[in-house]
Coordinates of C-alpha atoms in Angstrom, one line a residue:
Chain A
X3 CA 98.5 71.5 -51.4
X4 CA 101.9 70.8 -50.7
X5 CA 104.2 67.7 -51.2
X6 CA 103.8 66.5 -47.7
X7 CA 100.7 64.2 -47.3
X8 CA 103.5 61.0 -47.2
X9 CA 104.4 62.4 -43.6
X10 CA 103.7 59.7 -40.6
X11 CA 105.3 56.9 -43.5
X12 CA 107.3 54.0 -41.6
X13 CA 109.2 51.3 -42.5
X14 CA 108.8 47.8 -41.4
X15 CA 106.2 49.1 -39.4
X16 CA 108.6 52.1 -37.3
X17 CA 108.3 55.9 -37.7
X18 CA 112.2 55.8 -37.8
X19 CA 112.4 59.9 -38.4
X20 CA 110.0 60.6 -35.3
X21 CA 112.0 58.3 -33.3
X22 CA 114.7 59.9 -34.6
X23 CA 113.2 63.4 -33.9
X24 CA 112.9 62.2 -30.1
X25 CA 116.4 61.3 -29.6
X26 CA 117.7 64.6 -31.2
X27 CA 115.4 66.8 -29.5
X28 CA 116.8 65.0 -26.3
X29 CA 120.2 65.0 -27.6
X30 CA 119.5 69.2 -27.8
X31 CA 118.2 70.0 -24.2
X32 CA 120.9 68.1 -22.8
X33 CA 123.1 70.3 -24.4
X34 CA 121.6 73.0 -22.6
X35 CA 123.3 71.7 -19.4
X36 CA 126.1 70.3 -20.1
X37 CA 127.9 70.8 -16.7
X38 CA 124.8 69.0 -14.8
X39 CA 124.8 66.1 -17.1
X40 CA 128.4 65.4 -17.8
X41 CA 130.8 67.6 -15.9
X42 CA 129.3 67.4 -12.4
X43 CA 129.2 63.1 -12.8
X44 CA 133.2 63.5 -14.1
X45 CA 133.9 66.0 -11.0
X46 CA 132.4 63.8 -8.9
X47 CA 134.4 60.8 -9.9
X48 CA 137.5 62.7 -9.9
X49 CA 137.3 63.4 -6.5
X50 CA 135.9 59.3 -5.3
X51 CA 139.1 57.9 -7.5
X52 CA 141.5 60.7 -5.8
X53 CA 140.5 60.0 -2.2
X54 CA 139.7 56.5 -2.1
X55 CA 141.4 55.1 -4.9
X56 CA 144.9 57.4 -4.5
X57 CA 145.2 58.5 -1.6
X58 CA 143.2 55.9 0.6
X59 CA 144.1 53.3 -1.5
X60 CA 147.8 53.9 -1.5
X61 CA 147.6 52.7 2.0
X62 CA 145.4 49.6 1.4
X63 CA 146.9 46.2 0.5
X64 CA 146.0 45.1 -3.1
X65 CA 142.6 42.9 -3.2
X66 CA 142.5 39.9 -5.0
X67 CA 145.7 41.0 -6.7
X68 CA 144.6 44.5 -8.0
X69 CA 145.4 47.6 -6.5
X70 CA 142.2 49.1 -4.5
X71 CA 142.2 52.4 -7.6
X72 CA 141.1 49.6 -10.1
X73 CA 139.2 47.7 -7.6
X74 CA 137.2 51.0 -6.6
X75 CA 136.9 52.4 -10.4
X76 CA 134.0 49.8 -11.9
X77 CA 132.0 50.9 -8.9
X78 CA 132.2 54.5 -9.0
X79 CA 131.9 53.9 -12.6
X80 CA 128.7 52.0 -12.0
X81 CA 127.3 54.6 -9.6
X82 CA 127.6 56.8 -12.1
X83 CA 126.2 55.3 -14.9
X84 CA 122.8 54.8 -12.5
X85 CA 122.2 58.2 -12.0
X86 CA 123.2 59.9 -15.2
X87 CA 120.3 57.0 -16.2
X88 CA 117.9 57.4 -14.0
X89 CA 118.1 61.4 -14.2
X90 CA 118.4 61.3 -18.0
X91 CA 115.2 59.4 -17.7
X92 CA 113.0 60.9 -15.2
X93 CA 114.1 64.5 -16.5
X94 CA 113.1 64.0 -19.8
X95 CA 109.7 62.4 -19.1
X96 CA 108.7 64.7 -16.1
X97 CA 109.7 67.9 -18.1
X98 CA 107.7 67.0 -21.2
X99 CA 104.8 66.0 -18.7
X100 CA 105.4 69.6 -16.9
X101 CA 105.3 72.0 -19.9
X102 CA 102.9 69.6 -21.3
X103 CA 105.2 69.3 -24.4
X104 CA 104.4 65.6 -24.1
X105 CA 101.3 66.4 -26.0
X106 CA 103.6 67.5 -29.2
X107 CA 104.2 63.3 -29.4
X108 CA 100.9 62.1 -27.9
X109 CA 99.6 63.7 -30.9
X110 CA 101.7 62.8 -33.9
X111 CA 101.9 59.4 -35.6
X112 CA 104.5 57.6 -32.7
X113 CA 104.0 53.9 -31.4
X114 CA 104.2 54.1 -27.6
X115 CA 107.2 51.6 -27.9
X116 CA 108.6 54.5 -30.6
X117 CA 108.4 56.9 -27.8
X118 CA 110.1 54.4 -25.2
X119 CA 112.6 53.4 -27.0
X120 CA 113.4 57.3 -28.4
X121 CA 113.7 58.0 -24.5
X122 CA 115.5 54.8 -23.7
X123 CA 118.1 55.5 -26.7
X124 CA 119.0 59.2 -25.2
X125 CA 119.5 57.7 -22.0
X126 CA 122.2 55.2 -23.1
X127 CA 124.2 58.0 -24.8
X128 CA 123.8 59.3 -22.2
X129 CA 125.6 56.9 -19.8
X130 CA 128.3 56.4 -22.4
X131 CA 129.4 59.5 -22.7
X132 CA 129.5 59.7 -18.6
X133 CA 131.2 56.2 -18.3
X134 CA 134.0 57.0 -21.1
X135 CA 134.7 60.3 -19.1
X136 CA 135.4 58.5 -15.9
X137 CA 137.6 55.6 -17.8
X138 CA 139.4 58.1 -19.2
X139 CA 139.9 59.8 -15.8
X140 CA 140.6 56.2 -13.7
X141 CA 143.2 55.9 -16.5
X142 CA 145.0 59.1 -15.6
X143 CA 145.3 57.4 -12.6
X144 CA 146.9 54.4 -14.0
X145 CA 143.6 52.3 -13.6
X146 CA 144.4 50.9 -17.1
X147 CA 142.7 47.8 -17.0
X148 CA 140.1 46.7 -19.8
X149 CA 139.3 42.5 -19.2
X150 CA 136.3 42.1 -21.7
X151 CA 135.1 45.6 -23.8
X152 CA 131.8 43.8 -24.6
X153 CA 130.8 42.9 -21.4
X154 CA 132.0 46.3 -20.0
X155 CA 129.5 47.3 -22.8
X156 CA 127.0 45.2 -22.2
X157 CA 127.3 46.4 -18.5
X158 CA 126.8 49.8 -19.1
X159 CA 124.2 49.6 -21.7
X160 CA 122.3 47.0 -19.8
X161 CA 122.2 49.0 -16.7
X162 CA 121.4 52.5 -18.5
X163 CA 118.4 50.3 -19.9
X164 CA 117.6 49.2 -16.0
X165 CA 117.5 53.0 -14.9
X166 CA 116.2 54.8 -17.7
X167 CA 112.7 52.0 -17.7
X168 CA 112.9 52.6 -14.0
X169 CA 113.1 56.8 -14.4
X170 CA 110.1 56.7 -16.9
X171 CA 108.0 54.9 -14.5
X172 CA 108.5 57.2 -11.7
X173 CA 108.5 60.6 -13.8
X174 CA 104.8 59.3 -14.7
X175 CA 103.8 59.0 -10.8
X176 CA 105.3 61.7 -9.9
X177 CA 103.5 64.8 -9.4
X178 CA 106.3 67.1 -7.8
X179 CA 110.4 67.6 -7.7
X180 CA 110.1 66.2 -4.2
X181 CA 108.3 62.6 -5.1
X182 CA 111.0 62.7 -8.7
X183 CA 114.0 62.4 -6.2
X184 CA 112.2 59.7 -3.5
X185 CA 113.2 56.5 -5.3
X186 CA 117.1 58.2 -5.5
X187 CA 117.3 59.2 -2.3
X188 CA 115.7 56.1 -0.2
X189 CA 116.7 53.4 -2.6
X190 CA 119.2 53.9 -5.2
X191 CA 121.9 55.7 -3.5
X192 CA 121.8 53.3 -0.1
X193 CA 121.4 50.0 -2.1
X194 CA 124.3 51.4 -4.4
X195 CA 126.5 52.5 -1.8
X196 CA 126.4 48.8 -0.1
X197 CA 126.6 46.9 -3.4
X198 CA 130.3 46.6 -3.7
X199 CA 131.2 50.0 -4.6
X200 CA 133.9 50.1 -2.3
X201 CA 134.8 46.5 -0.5
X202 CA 134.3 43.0 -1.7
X203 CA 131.5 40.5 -0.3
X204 CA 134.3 38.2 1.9
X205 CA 135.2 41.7 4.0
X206 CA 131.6 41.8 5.1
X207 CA 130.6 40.1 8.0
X208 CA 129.4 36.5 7.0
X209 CA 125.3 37.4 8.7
X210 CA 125.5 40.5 6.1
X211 CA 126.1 38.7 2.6
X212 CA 123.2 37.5 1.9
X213 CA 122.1 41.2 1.8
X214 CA 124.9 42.0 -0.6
X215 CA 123.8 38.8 -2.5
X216 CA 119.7 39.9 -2.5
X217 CA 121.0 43.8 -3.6
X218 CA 121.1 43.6 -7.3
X219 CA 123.3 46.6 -6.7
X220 CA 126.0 44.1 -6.3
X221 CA 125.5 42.0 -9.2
X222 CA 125.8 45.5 -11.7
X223 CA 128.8 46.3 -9.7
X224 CA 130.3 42.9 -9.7
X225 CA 129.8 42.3 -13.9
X226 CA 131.5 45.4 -14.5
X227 CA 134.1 44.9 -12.2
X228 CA 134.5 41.5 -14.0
X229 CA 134.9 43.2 -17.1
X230 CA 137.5 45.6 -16.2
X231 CA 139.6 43.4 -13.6
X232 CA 138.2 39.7 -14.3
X233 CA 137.4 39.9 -10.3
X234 CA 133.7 37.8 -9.8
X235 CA 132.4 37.2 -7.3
X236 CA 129.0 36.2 -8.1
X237 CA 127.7 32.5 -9.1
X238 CA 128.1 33.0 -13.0
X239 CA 125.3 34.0 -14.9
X240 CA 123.5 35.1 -11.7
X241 CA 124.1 38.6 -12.2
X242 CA 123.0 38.6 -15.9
X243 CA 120.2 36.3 -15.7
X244 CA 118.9 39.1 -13.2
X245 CA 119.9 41.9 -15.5
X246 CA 117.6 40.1 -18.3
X247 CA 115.0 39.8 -15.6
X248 CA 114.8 43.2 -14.2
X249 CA 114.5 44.7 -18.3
X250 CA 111.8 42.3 -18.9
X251 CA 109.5 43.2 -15.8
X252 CA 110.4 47.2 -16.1
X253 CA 110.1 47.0 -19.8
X254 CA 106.5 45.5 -19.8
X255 CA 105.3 47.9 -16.9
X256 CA 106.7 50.6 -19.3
X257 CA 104.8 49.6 -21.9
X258 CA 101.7 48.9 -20.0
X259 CA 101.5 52.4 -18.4
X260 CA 101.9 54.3 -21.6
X261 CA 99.5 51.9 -23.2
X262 CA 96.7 53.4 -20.6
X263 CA 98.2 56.8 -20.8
X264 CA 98.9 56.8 -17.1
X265 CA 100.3 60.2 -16.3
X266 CA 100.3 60.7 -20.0
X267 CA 97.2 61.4 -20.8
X268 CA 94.1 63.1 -19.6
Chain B
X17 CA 78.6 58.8 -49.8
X18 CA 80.9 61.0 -48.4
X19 CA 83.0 60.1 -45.7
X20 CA 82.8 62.9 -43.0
X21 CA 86.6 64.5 -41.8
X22 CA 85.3 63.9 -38.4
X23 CA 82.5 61.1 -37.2
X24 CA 81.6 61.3 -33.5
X25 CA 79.4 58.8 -32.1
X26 CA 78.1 58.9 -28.2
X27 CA 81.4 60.2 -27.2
X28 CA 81.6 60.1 -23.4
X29 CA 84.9 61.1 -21.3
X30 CA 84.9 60.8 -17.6
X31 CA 88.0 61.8 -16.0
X32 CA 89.3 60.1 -13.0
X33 CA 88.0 62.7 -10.4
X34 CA 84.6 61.3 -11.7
X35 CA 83.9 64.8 -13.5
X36 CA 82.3 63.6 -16.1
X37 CA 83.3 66.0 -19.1
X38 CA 81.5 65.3 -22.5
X39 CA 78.2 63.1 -21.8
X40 CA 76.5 61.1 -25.4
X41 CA 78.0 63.7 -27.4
X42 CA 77.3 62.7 -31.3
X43 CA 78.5 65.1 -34.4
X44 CA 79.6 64.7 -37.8
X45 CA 81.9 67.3 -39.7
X46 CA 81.9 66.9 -43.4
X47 CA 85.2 67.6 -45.7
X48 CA 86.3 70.4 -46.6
X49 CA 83.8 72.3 -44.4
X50 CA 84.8 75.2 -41.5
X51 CA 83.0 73.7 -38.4
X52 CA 82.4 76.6 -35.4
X53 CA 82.3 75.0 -32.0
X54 CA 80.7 76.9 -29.4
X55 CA 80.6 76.9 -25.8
X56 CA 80.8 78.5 -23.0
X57 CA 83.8 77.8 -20.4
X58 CA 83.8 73.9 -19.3
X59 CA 81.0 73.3 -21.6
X60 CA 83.7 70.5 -23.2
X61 CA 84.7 71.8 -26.2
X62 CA 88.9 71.2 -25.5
X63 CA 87.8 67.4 -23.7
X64 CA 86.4 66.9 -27.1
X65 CA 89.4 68.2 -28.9
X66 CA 91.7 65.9 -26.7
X67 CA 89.8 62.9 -27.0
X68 CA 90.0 63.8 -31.0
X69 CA 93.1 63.9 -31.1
X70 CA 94.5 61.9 -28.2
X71 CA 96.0 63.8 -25.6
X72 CA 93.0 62.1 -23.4
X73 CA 92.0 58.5 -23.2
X74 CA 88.1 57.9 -24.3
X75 CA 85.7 56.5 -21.7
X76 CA 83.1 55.6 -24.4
X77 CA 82.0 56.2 -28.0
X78 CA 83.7 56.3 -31.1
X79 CA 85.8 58.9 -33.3
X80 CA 86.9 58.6 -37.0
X81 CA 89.1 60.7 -38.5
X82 CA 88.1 60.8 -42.3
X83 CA 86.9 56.7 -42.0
X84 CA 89.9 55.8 -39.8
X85 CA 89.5 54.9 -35.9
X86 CA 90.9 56.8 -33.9
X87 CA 91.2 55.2 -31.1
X88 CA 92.0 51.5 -32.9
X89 CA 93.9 52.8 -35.7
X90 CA 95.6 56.2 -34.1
X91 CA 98.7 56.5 -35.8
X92 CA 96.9 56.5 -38.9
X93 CA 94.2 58.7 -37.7
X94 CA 96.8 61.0 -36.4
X95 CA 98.7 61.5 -39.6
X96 CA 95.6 63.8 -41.2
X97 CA 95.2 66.2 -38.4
X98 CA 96.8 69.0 -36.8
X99 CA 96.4 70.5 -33.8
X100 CA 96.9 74.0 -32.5
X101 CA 95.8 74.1 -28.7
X102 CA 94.6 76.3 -26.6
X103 CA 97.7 76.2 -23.5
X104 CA 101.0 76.7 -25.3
X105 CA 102.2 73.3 -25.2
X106 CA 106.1 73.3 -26.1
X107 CA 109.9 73.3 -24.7
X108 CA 110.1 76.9 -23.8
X109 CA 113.6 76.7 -24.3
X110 CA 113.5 75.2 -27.7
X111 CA 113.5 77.9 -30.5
X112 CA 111.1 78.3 -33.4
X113 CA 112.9 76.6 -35.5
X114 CA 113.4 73.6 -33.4
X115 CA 110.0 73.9 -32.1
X116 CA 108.6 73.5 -35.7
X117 CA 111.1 70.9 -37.2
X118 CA 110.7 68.6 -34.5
X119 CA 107.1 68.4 -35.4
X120 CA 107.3 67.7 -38.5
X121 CA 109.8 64.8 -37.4
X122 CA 107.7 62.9 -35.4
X123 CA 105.2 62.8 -38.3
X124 CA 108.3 61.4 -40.4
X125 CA 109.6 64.3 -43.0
X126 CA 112.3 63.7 -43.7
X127 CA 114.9 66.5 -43.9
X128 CA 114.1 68.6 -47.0
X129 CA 110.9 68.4 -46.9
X130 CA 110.8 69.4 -43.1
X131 CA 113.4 72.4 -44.5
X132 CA 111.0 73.5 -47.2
X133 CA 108.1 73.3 -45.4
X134 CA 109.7 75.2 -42.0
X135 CA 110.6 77.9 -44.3
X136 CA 107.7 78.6 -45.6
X137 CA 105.6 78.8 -42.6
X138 CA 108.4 81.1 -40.7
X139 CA 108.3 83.2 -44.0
X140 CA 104.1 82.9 -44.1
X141 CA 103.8 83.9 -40.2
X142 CA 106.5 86.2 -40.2
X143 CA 109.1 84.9 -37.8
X144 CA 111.8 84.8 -39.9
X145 CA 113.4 87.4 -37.6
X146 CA 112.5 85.5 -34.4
X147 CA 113.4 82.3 -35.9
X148 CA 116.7 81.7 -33.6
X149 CA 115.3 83.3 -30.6
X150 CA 113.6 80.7 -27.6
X151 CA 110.3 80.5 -27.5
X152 CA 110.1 82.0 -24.0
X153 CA 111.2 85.3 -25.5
X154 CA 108.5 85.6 -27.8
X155 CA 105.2 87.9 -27.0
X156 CA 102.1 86.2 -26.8
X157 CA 100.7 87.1 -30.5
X158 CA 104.3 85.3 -31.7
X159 CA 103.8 82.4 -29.5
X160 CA 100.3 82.0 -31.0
X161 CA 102.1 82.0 -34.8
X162 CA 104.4 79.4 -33.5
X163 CA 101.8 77.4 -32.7
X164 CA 100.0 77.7 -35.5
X165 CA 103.0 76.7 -37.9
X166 CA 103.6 74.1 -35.6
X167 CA 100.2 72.7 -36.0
X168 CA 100.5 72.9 -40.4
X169 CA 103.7 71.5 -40.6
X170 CA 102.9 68.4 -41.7
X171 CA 100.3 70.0 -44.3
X172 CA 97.0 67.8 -42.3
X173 CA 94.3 67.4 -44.4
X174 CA 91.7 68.3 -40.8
X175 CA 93.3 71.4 -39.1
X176 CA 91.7 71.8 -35.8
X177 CA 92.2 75.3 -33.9
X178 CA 91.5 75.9 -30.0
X179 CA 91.1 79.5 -29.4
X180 CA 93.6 80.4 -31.9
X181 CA 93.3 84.0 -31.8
X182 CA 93.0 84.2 -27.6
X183 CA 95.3 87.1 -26.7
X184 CA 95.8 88.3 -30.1
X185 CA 96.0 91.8 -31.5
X186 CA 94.0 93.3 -34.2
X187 CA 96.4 92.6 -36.7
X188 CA 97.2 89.1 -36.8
X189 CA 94.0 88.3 -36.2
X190 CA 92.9 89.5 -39.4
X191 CA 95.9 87.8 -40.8
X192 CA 95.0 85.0 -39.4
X193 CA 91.7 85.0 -40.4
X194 CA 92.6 85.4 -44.5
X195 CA 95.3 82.6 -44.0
X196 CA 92.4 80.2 -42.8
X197 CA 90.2 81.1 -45.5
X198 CA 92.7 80.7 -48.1
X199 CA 93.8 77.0 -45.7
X200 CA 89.7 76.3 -46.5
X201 CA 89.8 77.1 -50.1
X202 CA 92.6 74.9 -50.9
X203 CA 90.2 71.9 -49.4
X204 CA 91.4 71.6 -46.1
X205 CA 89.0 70.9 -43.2
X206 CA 88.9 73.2 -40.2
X207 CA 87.2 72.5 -37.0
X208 CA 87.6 76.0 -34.8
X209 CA 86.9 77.2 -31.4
X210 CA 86.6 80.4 -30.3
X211 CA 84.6 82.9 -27.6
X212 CA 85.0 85.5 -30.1
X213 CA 81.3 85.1 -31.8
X214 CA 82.5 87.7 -34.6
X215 CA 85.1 85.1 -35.2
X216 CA 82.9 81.9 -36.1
X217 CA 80.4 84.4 -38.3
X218 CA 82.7 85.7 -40.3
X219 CA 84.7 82.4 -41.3
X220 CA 82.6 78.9 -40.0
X221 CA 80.2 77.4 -42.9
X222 CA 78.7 75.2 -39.9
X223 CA 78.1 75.5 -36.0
X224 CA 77.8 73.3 -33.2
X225 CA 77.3 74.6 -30.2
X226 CA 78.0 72.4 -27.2
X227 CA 77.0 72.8 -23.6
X228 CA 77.3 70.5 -20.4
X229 CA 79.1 68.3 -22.5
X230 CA 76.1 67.6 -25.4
X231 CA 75.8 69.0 -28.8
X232 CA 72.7 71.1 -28.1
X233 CA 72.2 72.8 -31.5
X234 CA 74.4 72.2 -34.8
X235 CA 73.4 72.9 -38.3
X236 CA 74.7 75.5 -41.2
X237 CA 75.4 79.1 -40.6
X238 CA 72.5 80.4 -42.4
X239 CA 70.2 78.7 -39.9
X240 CA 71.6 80.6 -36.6
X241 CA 71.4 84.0 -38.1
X242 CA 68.0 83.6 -40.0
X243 CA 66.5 83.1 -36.2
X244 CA 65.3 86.1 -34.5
X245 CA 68.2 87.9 -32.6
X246 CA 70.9 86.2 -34.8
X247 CA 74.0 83.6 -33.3
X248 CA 74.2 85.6 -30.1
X249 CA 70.5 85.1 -29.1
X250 CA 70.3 81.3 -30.5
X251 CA 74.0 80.3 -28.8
X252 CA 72.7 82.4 -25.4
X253 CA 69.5 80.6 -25.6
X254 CA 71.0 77.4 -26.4
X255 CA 73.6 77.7 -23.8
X256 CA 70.3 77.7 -21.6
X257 CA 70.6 81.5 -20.6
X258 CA 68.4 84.0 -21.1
X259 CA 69.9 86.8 -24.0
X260 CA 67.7 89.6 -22.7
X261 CA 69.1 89.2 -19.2
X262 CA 72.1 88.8 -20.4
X263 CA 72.0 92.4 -22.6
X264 CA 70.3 94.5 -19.2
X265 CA 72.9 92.6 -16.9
X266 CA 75.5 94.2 -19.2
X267 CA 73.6 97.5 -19.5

């Protein structure tokens, strides 16, 4: 017999190698793609901070004493950082579910926390990566700003955790491509796209803000914004309080659904 | 007393169709022993497997894996066994390296001993050359090797095989066949499936044979082939068809 009976050994109670295993295995079929998961999200931000923060914006009055290219840059940023998330997420999960390489960790030694966090990790390296890119691009065009680096972090991390809990639970339901995309489609791109991305709460019409206020679209947008600019808009600790909320209730559900195997296991 | 490498008691798995897929299914497979399971198609031999080893969720029952729960205690259960299945189940994109490291990661090698270990099996199943390549390039008898290393690479003390040598020529199956007996000899235990009847003779010390999801006969080798008509006739028979209908059907 060989010297490998120890395998499956943790410390303080976490297989730290397998979860390691599951982040570099992720780490590895992202590199497969590397224009869908980072260039595409960069190209696309190029082209939102050229029209609407350059050239559109050259013509726009500054807002709240910033010019509209670093007013508009935390929300593209932020619309980026949700869907490199969610489709980190919901790729990773549905494709181990569809070549039924899921099975490789449903049968080794891993915690089903171990495998959430291992897919939770990926997806916050993930949005890093993809949020540096576009700072570094907004900065080429002189959006230079940086208020608060931890909250910016906290921002993106936060928000990549948000995503990715959100992207595991619908790459379990779903049975198809079609029924992966739903939730982007008919909720995360509207709600995004009306959360601040591109004009502040006072231009809206004063019957539409509670929307804005009930979207918590706005209150990502806004906190980043906040860090970057110092520009709030939201009643403070609002914005947070529902950031802690919404990791809470996704991060139980999680966690529930992989204790029952659903969509996991036969 | 010796604990048993595998303790099954009224296993029952329903699935959420309501098929109900392994029914009061009770079995016991002792260390160190090479346990046949036979069956014909749906008869619940892989339902079995799964529960086993937890790709599907029990309905009912209990399974211990040399003493430990499996259900209860999994991660600990799961440490002793390996599992080469019937479907290839992998990253087709991933190579046979990858494919075989990452394995051994998730049971927590560490890196050398994940290195020496990958090593040897790509020497021992003669990948070396294919190491690099994806696993979607291979032919099926390579992706059956890949597998197969994939399922020892944490050296598991219970090595369960589902219709390991489906698909696979001549040669490596005889291969095959020597590197189990030699897996056997060293003390490991080896529960094995197969439709190839030839297969369970010539390596299995016990045989179940399993049908509408219930053991229906189990006991040691000797047993099936001192009956009239030998393992054919006694699984046919046990299966509930009749083996000289079967034999004129096929004349």
């Amino acid at each position: 017999m060989s010297d490998v009976t120890v395998a499956g050994s943790r410390r303080m109670g976490i297989n730290w190698i397998g979860l390691g295993t599951i982040i570099r295995r992720e780490w590895s079929r992202v590199w497969r793609v590397p224009i869908q998961a980072f260039l595409a999200p960069w190209i696309s931000a190029l082209m939102f901070i050229f029209i609407f923060g350059y050239v559109v914006g050259g013509n726009i009055r500054l807002i709240a004493g910033h010019r509209y290219v670093e007013f508009v840059l935390p929300g593209v940023l932020m619309l980026n950082v949700v869907n490199a998330a969610f489709l980190q997420s919901t790729s990773q999960i549905y494709f181990q579910r569809f070549l039924r390489y899921i099975e490789e960790t449903l049968v080794a030694p891993l915690s089903y926390v171990e495998m959430i966090i291992g897919s939770l990790t990926m997806t916050i390296v993930r949005s890093v990566v993809t949020a540096l890119g576009i700072l570094l691009i907004g900065y080429a065009f002189g959006a230079t700003q940086m208020y608060n680096i931890f909250e910016f972090l906290f921002w993106i991390v936060s928000v990549s955790i948000i995503f990715g809990l959100l992207g595991i639970i619908i790459a379990l339901w779903a049975n198809n491509f079609e029924q992966l995309t739903m939730l982007n489609v008919f909720f995360i791109a509207p709600l995004s796209f009306v959360g601040g991305v591109f004009n502040t709460v006072s231009m809206l019409p004063p019957f539409m803000r509670w929307i804005a206020y009930a979207n918590p679209f706005f209150y990502f947008i806004n906190g980043l914004r906040h860090s970057m600019i110092g520009f709030n808009e939201a009643p403070e600790g609002l914005g947070v309080a529902v950031t802690f909320g919404l990791i809470a209730v996704l991060g139980v559900a999680t966690w529930r659904l992989f204790s029952i195997g659903y969509g996991l296991r036969e | 007393m010796t604990t048993p490498a595998i303790n099954i008691e009224h296993l029952r798995k329903a699935y959420r169709t309501g098929t109900v897929a392994v029914q009061d299914l009770s079995m016991q497979v002792q260390p160190g022993d090479f346990f046949g399971f036979l069956g014909p198609n749906g008869a619940g031999k892989s339902t079995t497997i799964h529960c086993i080893t937890g790709i599907a969720t029990v309905t009912s029952g209990k399974i211990e894996i040399f003493g430990i729960d499996a259900v209860k205690d999994y991660r600990e259960a799961r440490r002793l066994i390996g599992l080469s299945p019937q479907e290839f189940n992998v990253d087709t994109f991933a190579t046979v390296t990858q494919i075989i490291d990452w394995m051994g990661g998730y049971f927590g090698m560490n890196a050398a001993q994940r290195k020496s270990r990958v090593d040897m099996l790509i020497q021992r199943f003669d990948l070396t050359t294919h190491a690099k390549k994806s696993f979607r390039e291979l032919s099926g008898g390579l992706k059956r090797r890949v597998i197969l290393a994939r399922a020892l690479v944490h050296d598991p003390k219970l090595l369960i095989l589902d219709e390991p040598t489906a698909g696979v020529d001549v040669e490596l199956r005889l291969d095959l066949w020597r590197y189990l007996q030699e897996l056997n000899a060293e003390g490991k235990t080896i529960l094995l499936t197969s439709h190839y009847l030839e297969e369970i003779e010539r390596l299995c010390k016990t045989i179940a044979v399993i049908a509408g999801g219930k053991i229906v006969r189990q006991g040691p080798k000797e047993e099936f082939f001192t009956m009239p008509g030998g393992l054919e006739k006694t699984y046919l028979e046990a299966t509930g068809h009749k083996a000289d209908h079967v034999a004129a059907g096929a004349a």
